[in-house]
Amino acid sequence: MLKRRILLLLTWIVTVVILVPLTGCENGGRKAAYDEAVKTIMDASKQRDFSRMQLLADSLGKAEVLSEAESYFWQGLAYYRMMQVHTAEFFWKEAMVSIEDSDDPADLDTYARAASYLAGLHIRYYNFQSASKVVRTALEHLNYHHYISTSDYTNLLVFAGCCKGHYNIDDEEVSQLFEQAYKRHLDHIAKAHARENYHDAVVGVINIAYGWLSEKKYKKGLFWNRRLKKLVSDYKQLFPNDSAYIDKQQARCHIFEAIGYEGIGKIHEAEDAFEAFQQSNFANTDEGHLDASNYLAMAGKWQAAAKLLSNLDNIFVHMQSGYSLDDIQKFLLKKYKVNLMTGQTDSASVVANQICQRLDSAIIKSQWIDSDEQETIRQKEEQILQQQEHLSKVRILSLVAAMIVITSFFSVYTYFRHRAERRLAVANAQLEQKNVQLAIANAHAEESARMKASFIQQMSHEIRTPLNILSGFTQVITTPGIELDDETRQDINSKITENTDRITTLVNKMLELSEVSSKTIIERADNVPVMQIAAQAIDESGISSAEHLTFYLESSPEAEKLYLQTNQQAVTRALILLLDNAKKFTHDAEARLRNDTNEAPEKKEKVVLRVTADTEKAVFTIEDTGIVIPPEEAEHIFEEFVQLDEYYDGTGIGLTIARSLVRRLGGDVFLDTSYTDGARFVMEILTSPQVTDSAS
C-alpha cells in the first residue's frame, strides 16, 4: 500500500510538471506537454516499470494531456506488458470504441494502433475468431476513411492473412494479403529510407516466413526468407554500424533457411545454412540457442539439441519466463522429448518433475492474474459508470435551468420532464439487471475457484505417483554394483515407459483443456471410414483387453459402409476419452458403489460400443453397466473439473474435452438419461461439413 501511495505521488508530480507548459502559450505549450507525456510513458516502459506506466497514462488522460483513446491505448499496453491480457483487451477495445465515430487523423492513428495490438493479442493466444472480427472491423473503418498508409494498417493485413490461413492454409487470398502487406512495406521504405520502416518490414516478413515454416509449407517459407535476406542486405548497406541488429537478422535468415531445406529434404544445404548460423554472435545467445534447438530436433540431432537446452533454467531467468502453460508447452516439453530421445532417462525424469512443479505454479499464477484482472476491470467499469452518472446529472441540471427560463412554455417543460423520468426508469432497470448479472457472475466465480483448487490437488496427486515410481526405479538402476537379470531389467524399462507416458498424457490433457473454451471450427479434411475410427479408439484406449469388464462392438450395415468427412485425430480422441470414462467407472471398486451393499459383483461389468449411421450423421453410443449418473447431473458432468464423487481418481476434464472437440466438429456429446442400468453416452458426428452448413 505504501509503495502504491509513493507511486501515485510521483505520478501526480510528473503530471503537474507536464501541465506547466500549458499555462504559457496555448498551441506550442500543448504540443510540448503532449511530447513530454509520451516520452515519460516510454521511459517507464523501457525501465519495465509498467505499474507506473499505467498510472501515468491514466492521470495524463484525466488531465486531458492525452486523449481518452490514447490513454486507454497506453494503459492497455502497460497491462499487456504485465501479462494481464484480459485487462489489456478491455482497454484496447475501449480505445477503439471511444473514437469509432471520429475522422481526426490523430484518432485514426490511435484506432489503427489499438486494433493492431488487439488482433496480435488474440492471434498469440490462438483466438483466431476474435482476431478475425477485430481485423475485419478495423480494415473496413480505416478503408472508409482512406487511412491506409501506416505500418499498423500493414500489420492488420498480415493478421488478416494469418486468420484466413488458420482456417484454410491453402486459401489463395492468404498469399494475396501477404503480398499486399509486403508491397506496402516496400512503399514505406521507398518514401523514406528510415530505420523504423526497415524494422517494420523485417518484423512483418519474419512473421510471414515463420508462419509458412510452422505450417510445414517449406517452399513458401524459403521464398519469403529470400525476401527477408534482401531486406537485411539493403539495411546493412544503409546502416552498416548497426552490427548487433544486422547479425541477429542474418542469423534468423540462416536458421529459417536450415529449417526450410531440412523440410524439403535438402540435407546438405540445410547443414550449410546451419553452419552459417553458428558463425553469428546471435547463435551464442539464449534466444539463438532456442532457435537452433528447433532445427536440431527437426533434423534428428537429439544430442546437440539436448546440449543447447541443458541451460534452459538460465534462459528462463534471462527471458523472465518459464512459469506459464505456453512456456511449458514450447520449451519444457521439447526438452523432455529431446532428453528422452537421447536415452537420458535421469534428465527426462528431472524435467518431468519440473513440469509438475511449474504446472502447479502456472495454474496458481493464472488464478491470481485472473482475479486481479477482474478487479481492475470492475473498478474501471465503476469509474466509467460514475462518469456517466456525472454527465447525466449535468444534463438534468441544464434541463432544469432551461425550464426555469422558459416557464411560460409549460407544455415544453412537462415534455422534457416526462422524458427525463422515462430515461431514469430505463437506467434504473438496466442497473438492476446489471446487479443481477454481477451476482450470478460472482457465484460462478466462487464455484470455479473451488473446482480449480480441487483440480490442482488432484493433478498434484496424479503426477506425483508416476514421478515417485520413476524416482524409485532410477535409484535402482543407478545403484553401484547392482546386477539385474534380463527379465527384471525389461520389467523396469516397461514401468519407466508406462509412467513416462502417464505424465505425458496428463500434460497433454492440460494443453487440451486450454482449448476447451475455443469456438474455432476444427478443419475437417479427412475422409475416413466410420469403423476405422471405432477400431482405432478401441485399440488406443485398451478397453478390449481390460480384465474387469466384457467389451462388445456392435455396428449397423449403414455404419460399416459410411465414410466421414471430418478430422480423424479429433473425433478419435473424443471417442477414446468416452471409452476411458466407461472403462474407469465399470472397475470393481466403482461398480460396487452403485449398489447399496458392500458385496462384490458376481460377474464382470459390460461395456458396449454401438455404431449406427444415417444420411446425415454417424452415432457412437457407449453403454456400460457401471455407476448410474442422476438425470439432474446430465449437463453438470461436462463442465471443467467436475467429479460427482471426489473419491475416484481422475482430473475431471475428460468429458469436457470430448464435448468441446465434437462440438467444434459440428456434432455433439450428451448423456442419455433414459438408460438406468449404468451410463449411456451418445456422440453424434455429421457426415460432412456441408451438412453442418445447411443445418446452421
Short mmCIF file of N, CA and C in Angstrom, two decimals, residues 207-277:
data_model
loop_
_atom_site.label_atom_id
_atom_site.label_comp_id
_atom_site.label_asym_id
_atom_site.label_seq_id
_atom_site.Cartn_x
_atom_site.Cartn_y
_atom_site.Cartn_z
N ASN A 207 7.46 -12.66 -39.58
CA ASN A 207 6.20 -13.31 -39.15
C ASN A 207 5.62 -14.17 -40.27
N ILE A 208 5.68 -13.66 -41.51
CA ILE A 208 5.12 -14.42 -42.63
C ILE A 208 5.96 -15.66 -42.89
N ALA A 209 7.30 -15.51 -42.96
CA ALA A 209 8.18 -16.65 -43.23
C ALA A 209 8.05 -17.71 -42.14
N TYR A 210 8.05 -17.27 -40.89
CA TYR A 210 7.94 -18.22 -39.78
C TYR A 210 6.58 -18.92 -39.79
N GLY A 211 5.54 -18.18 -40.18
CA GLY A 211 4.21 -18.78 -40.26
C GLY A 211 4.15 -19.91 -41.28
N TRP A 212 4.72 -19.67 -42.48
CA TRP A 212 4.74 -20.73 -43.50
C TRP A 212 5.55 -21.94 -43.03
N LEU A 213 6.71 -21.68 -42.40
CA LEU A 213 7.54 -22.79 -41.92
C LEU A 213 6.82 -23.57 -40.82
N SER A 214 6.10 -22.88 -39.95
CA SER A 214 5.37 -23.55 -38.87
C SER A 214 4.27 -24.45 -39.42
N GLU A 215 3.68 -24.03 -40.55
CA GLU A 215 2.63 -24.83 -41.19
C GLU A 215 3.21 -25.88 -42.13
N LYS A 216 4.55 -26.02 -42.12
CA LYS A 216 5.27 -27.00 -42.95
C LYS A 216 5.12 -26.72 -44.44
N LYS A 217 4.86 -25.46 -44.79
CA LYS A 217 4.89 -25.02 -46.18
C LYS A 217 6.30 -24.50 -46.45
N TYR A 218 7.23 -25.45 -46.58
CA TYR A 218 8.65 -25.08 -46.56
C TYR A 218 9.07 -24.28 -47.79
N LYS A 219 8.52 -24.59 -48.96
CA LYS A 219 8.91 -23.84 -50.15
C LYS A 219 8.47 -22.38 -50.05
N LYS A 220 7.26 -22.16 -49.56
CA LYS A 220 6.81 -20.78 -49.37
C LYS A 220 7.62 -20.09 -48.29
N GLY A 221 7.97 -20.83 -47.23
CA GLY A 221 8.81 -20.26 -46.19
C GLY A 221 10.16 -19.83 -46.72
N LEU A 222 10.77 -20.65 -47.59
CA LEU A 222 12.06 -20.30 -48.19
C LEU A 222 11.93 -19.11 -49.13
N PHE A 223 10.80 -19.01 -49.84
CA PHE A 223 10.58 -17.87 -50.74
C PHE A 223 10.55 -16.56 -49.95
N TRP A 224 9.81 -16.56 -48.84
CA TRP A 224 9.75 -15.34 -48.01
C TRP A 224 11.06 -15.09 -47.27
N ASN A 225 11.80 -16.14 -46.99
CA ASN A 225 13.10 -15.96 -46.35
C ASN A 225 14.08 -15.26 -47.29
N ARG A 226 13.96 -15.54 -48.59
CA ARG A 226 14.82 -14.83 -49.56
C ARG A 226 14.50 -13.34 -49.57
N ARG A 227 13.23 -13.01 -49.43
CA ARG A 227 12.85 -11.60 -49.33
C ARG A 227 13.41 -10.97 -48.06
N LEU A 228 13.39 -11.75 -46.98
CA LEU A 228 13.95 -11.25 -45.72
C LEU A 228 15.44 -10.97 -45.88
N LYS A 229 16.17 -11.87 -46.53
CA LYS A 229 17.61 -11.68 -46.74
C LYS A 229 17.88 -10.42 -47.56
N LYS A 230 17.01 -10.14 -48.54
CA LYS A 230 17.19 -8.94 -49.37
C LYS A 230 16.99 -7.68 -48.52
N LEU A 231 15.97 -7.67 -47.65
CA LEU A 231 15.74 -6.52 -46.78
C LEU A 231 16.92 -6.29 -45.84
N VAL A 232 17.42 -7.37 -45.24
CA VAL A 232 18.55 -7.24 -44.32
C VAL A 232 19.80 -6.76 -45.05
N SER A 233 19.99 -7.25 -46.27
CA SER A 233 21.16 -6.82 -47.06
C SER A 233 21.08 -5.33 -47.38
N ASP A 234 19.89 -4.85 -47.79
CA ASP A 234 19.72 -3.43 -48.08
C ASP A 234 19.93 -2.59 -46.82
N TYR A 235 19.41 -3.07 -45.70
CA TYR A 235 19.58 -2.35 -44.43
C TYR A 235 21.06 -2.25 -44.07
N LYS A 236 21.79 -3.33 -44.30
CA LYS A 236 23.22 -3.34 -43.96
C LYS A 236 23.99 -2.30 -44.77
N GLN A 237 23.61 -2.10 -46.03
CA GLN A 237 24.28 -1.10 -46.86
C GLN A 237 24.01 0.31 -46.36
N LEU A 238 22.79 0.55 -45.85
CA LEU A 238 22.42 1.89 -45.39
C LEU A 238 22.90 2.17 -43.97
N PHE A 239 22.85 1.15 -43.11
CA PHE A 239 23.20 1.35 -41.70
C PHE A 239 24.23 0.31 -41.26
N PRO A 240 25.44 0.36 -41.80
CA PRO A 240 26.45 -0.67 -41.50
C PRO A 240 26.89 -0.69 -40.04
N ASN A 241 26.68 0.41 -39.31
CA ASN A 241 27.14 0.46 -37.92
C ASN A 241 26.21 -0.27 -36.94
N ASP A 242 25.00 -0.59 -37.40
CA ASP A 242 24.05 -1.30 -36.54
C ASP A 242 24.35 -2.80 -36.57
N SER A 243 25.54 -3.17 -36.10
CA SER A 243 26.04 -4.53 -36.29
C SER A 243 25.24 -5.57 -35.51
N ALA A 244 24.80 -5.24 -34.29
CA ALA A 244 24.06 -6.22 -33.48
C ALA A 244 22.74 -6.60 -34.14
N TYR A 245 22.01 -5.60 -34.64
CA TYR A 245 20.73 -5.86 -35.31
C TYR A 245 20.95 -6.66 -36.59
N ILE A 246 21.96 -6.28 -37.36
CA ILE A 246 22.24 -6.98 -38.63
C ILE A 246 22.63 -8.43 -38.36
N ASP A 247 23.47 -8.66 -37.37
CA ASP A 247 23.90 -10.02 -37.03
C ASP A 247 22.70 -10.89 -36.64
N LYS A 248 21.79 -10.33 -35.84
CA LYS A 248 20.62 -11.10 -35.39
C LYS A 248 19.72 -11.47 -36.55
N GLN A 249 19.45 -10.51 -37.45
CA GLN A 249 18.53 -10.79 -38.55
C GLN A 249 19.16 -11.72 -39.58
N GLN A 250 20.46 -11.58 -39.84
CA GLN A 250 21.13 -12.50 -40.76
C GLN A 250 21.12 -13.92 -40.18
N ALA A 251 21.31 -14.03 -38.87
CA ALA A 251 21.26 -15.35 -38.23
C ALA A 251 19.88 -15.98 -38.38
N ARG A 252 18.84 -15.15 -38.24
CA ARG A 252 17.49 -15.69 -38.42
C ARG A 252 17.27 -16.17 -39.85
N CYS A 253 17.82 -15.44 -40.82
CA CYS A 253 17.72 -15.89 -42.21
C CYS A 253 18.35 -17.28 -42.36
N HIS A 254 19.52 -17.48 -41.76
CA HIS A 254 20.21 -18.76 -41.88
C HIS A 254 19.43 -19.89 -41.21
N ILE A 255 18.88 -19.65 -40.01
CA ILE A 255 18.17 -20.73 -39.31
C ILE A 255 16.85 -21.04 -40.01
N PHE A 256 16.17 -20.01 -40.57
CA PHE A 256 14.97 -20.26 -41.37
C PHE A 256 15.32 -21.09 -42.60
N GLU A 257 16.45 -20.76 -43.22
CA GLU A 257 16.91 -21.49 -44.40
C GLU A 257 17.20 -22.94 -44.05
N ALA A 258 17.84 -23.17 -42.91
CA ALA A 258 18.15 -24.54 -42.48
C ALA A 258 16.88 -25.35 -42.25
N ILE A 259 15.89 -24.74 -41.59
CA ILE A 259 14.62 -25.44 -41.34
C ILE A 259 13.91 -25.74 -42.65
N GLY A 260 13.89 -24.75 -43.57
CA GLY A 260 13.21 -24.95 -44.85
C GLY A 260 13.85 -26.03 -45.68
N TYR A 261 15.16 -26.01 -45.81
CA TYR A 261 15.85 -27.04 -46.59
C TYR A 261 15.69 -28.41 -45.95
N GLU A 262 15.73 -28.48 -44.63
CA GLU A 262 15.52 -29.76 -43.96
C GLU A 262 14.12 -30.29 -44.26
N GLY A 263 13.16 -29.38 -44.31
CA GLY A 263 11.78 -29.79 -44.57
C GLY A 263 11.56 -30.36 -45.96
N ILE A 264 12.31 -29.86 -46.96
CA ILE A 264 12.12 -30.36 -48.34
C ILE A 264 13.16 -31.42 -48.69
N GLY A 265 13.95 -31.85 -47.71
CA GLY A 265 14.86 -32.95 -47.94
C GLY A 265 16.23 -32.58 -48.47
N LYS A 266 16.57 -31.30 -48.55
CA LYS A 266 17.90 -30.88 -49.00
C LYS A 266 18.81 -30.80 -47.78
N ILE A 267 19.28 -31.96 -47.35
CA ILE A 267 20.00 -32.06 -46.09
C ILE A 267 21.33 -31.31 -46.13
N HIS A 268 22.06 -31.44 -47.25
CA HIS A 268 23.37 -30.78 -47.35
C HIS A 268 23.23 -29.26 -47.27
N GLU A 269 22.26 -28.71 -48.01
CA GLU A 269 22.04 -27.27 -47.96
C GLU A 269 21.61 -26.82 -46.56
N ALA A 270 20.79 -27.66 -45.89
CA ALA A 270 20.35 -27.33 -44.53
C ALA A 270 21.54 -27.27 -43.57
N GLU A 271 22.46 -28.22 -43.71
CA GLU A 271 23.63 -28.22 -42.83
C GLU A 271 24.53 -27.02 -43.09
N ASP A 272 24.67 -26.63 -44.39
CA ASP A 272 25.47 -25.44 -44.70
C ASP A 272 24.84 -24.19 -44.09
N ALA A 273 23.51 -24.09 -44.18
CA ALA A 273 22.83 -22.92 -43.62
C ALA A 273 22.99 -22.89 -42.10
N PHE A 274 22.90 -24.05 -41.46
CA PHE A 274 23.06 -24.09 -40.00
C PHE A 274 24.49 -23.74 -39.60
N GLU A 275 25.45 -24.17 -40.41
CA GLU A 275 26.84 -23.81 -40.13
C GLU A 275 27.03 -22.30 -40.21
N ALA A 276 26.38 -21.65 -41.20
CA ALA A 276 26.45 -20.20 -41.31
C ALA A 276 25.79 -19.53 -40.10
N PHE A 277 24.68 -20.11 -39.62
CA PHE A 277 24.02 -19.58 -38.42
C PHE A 277 24.95 -19.62 -37.22
#
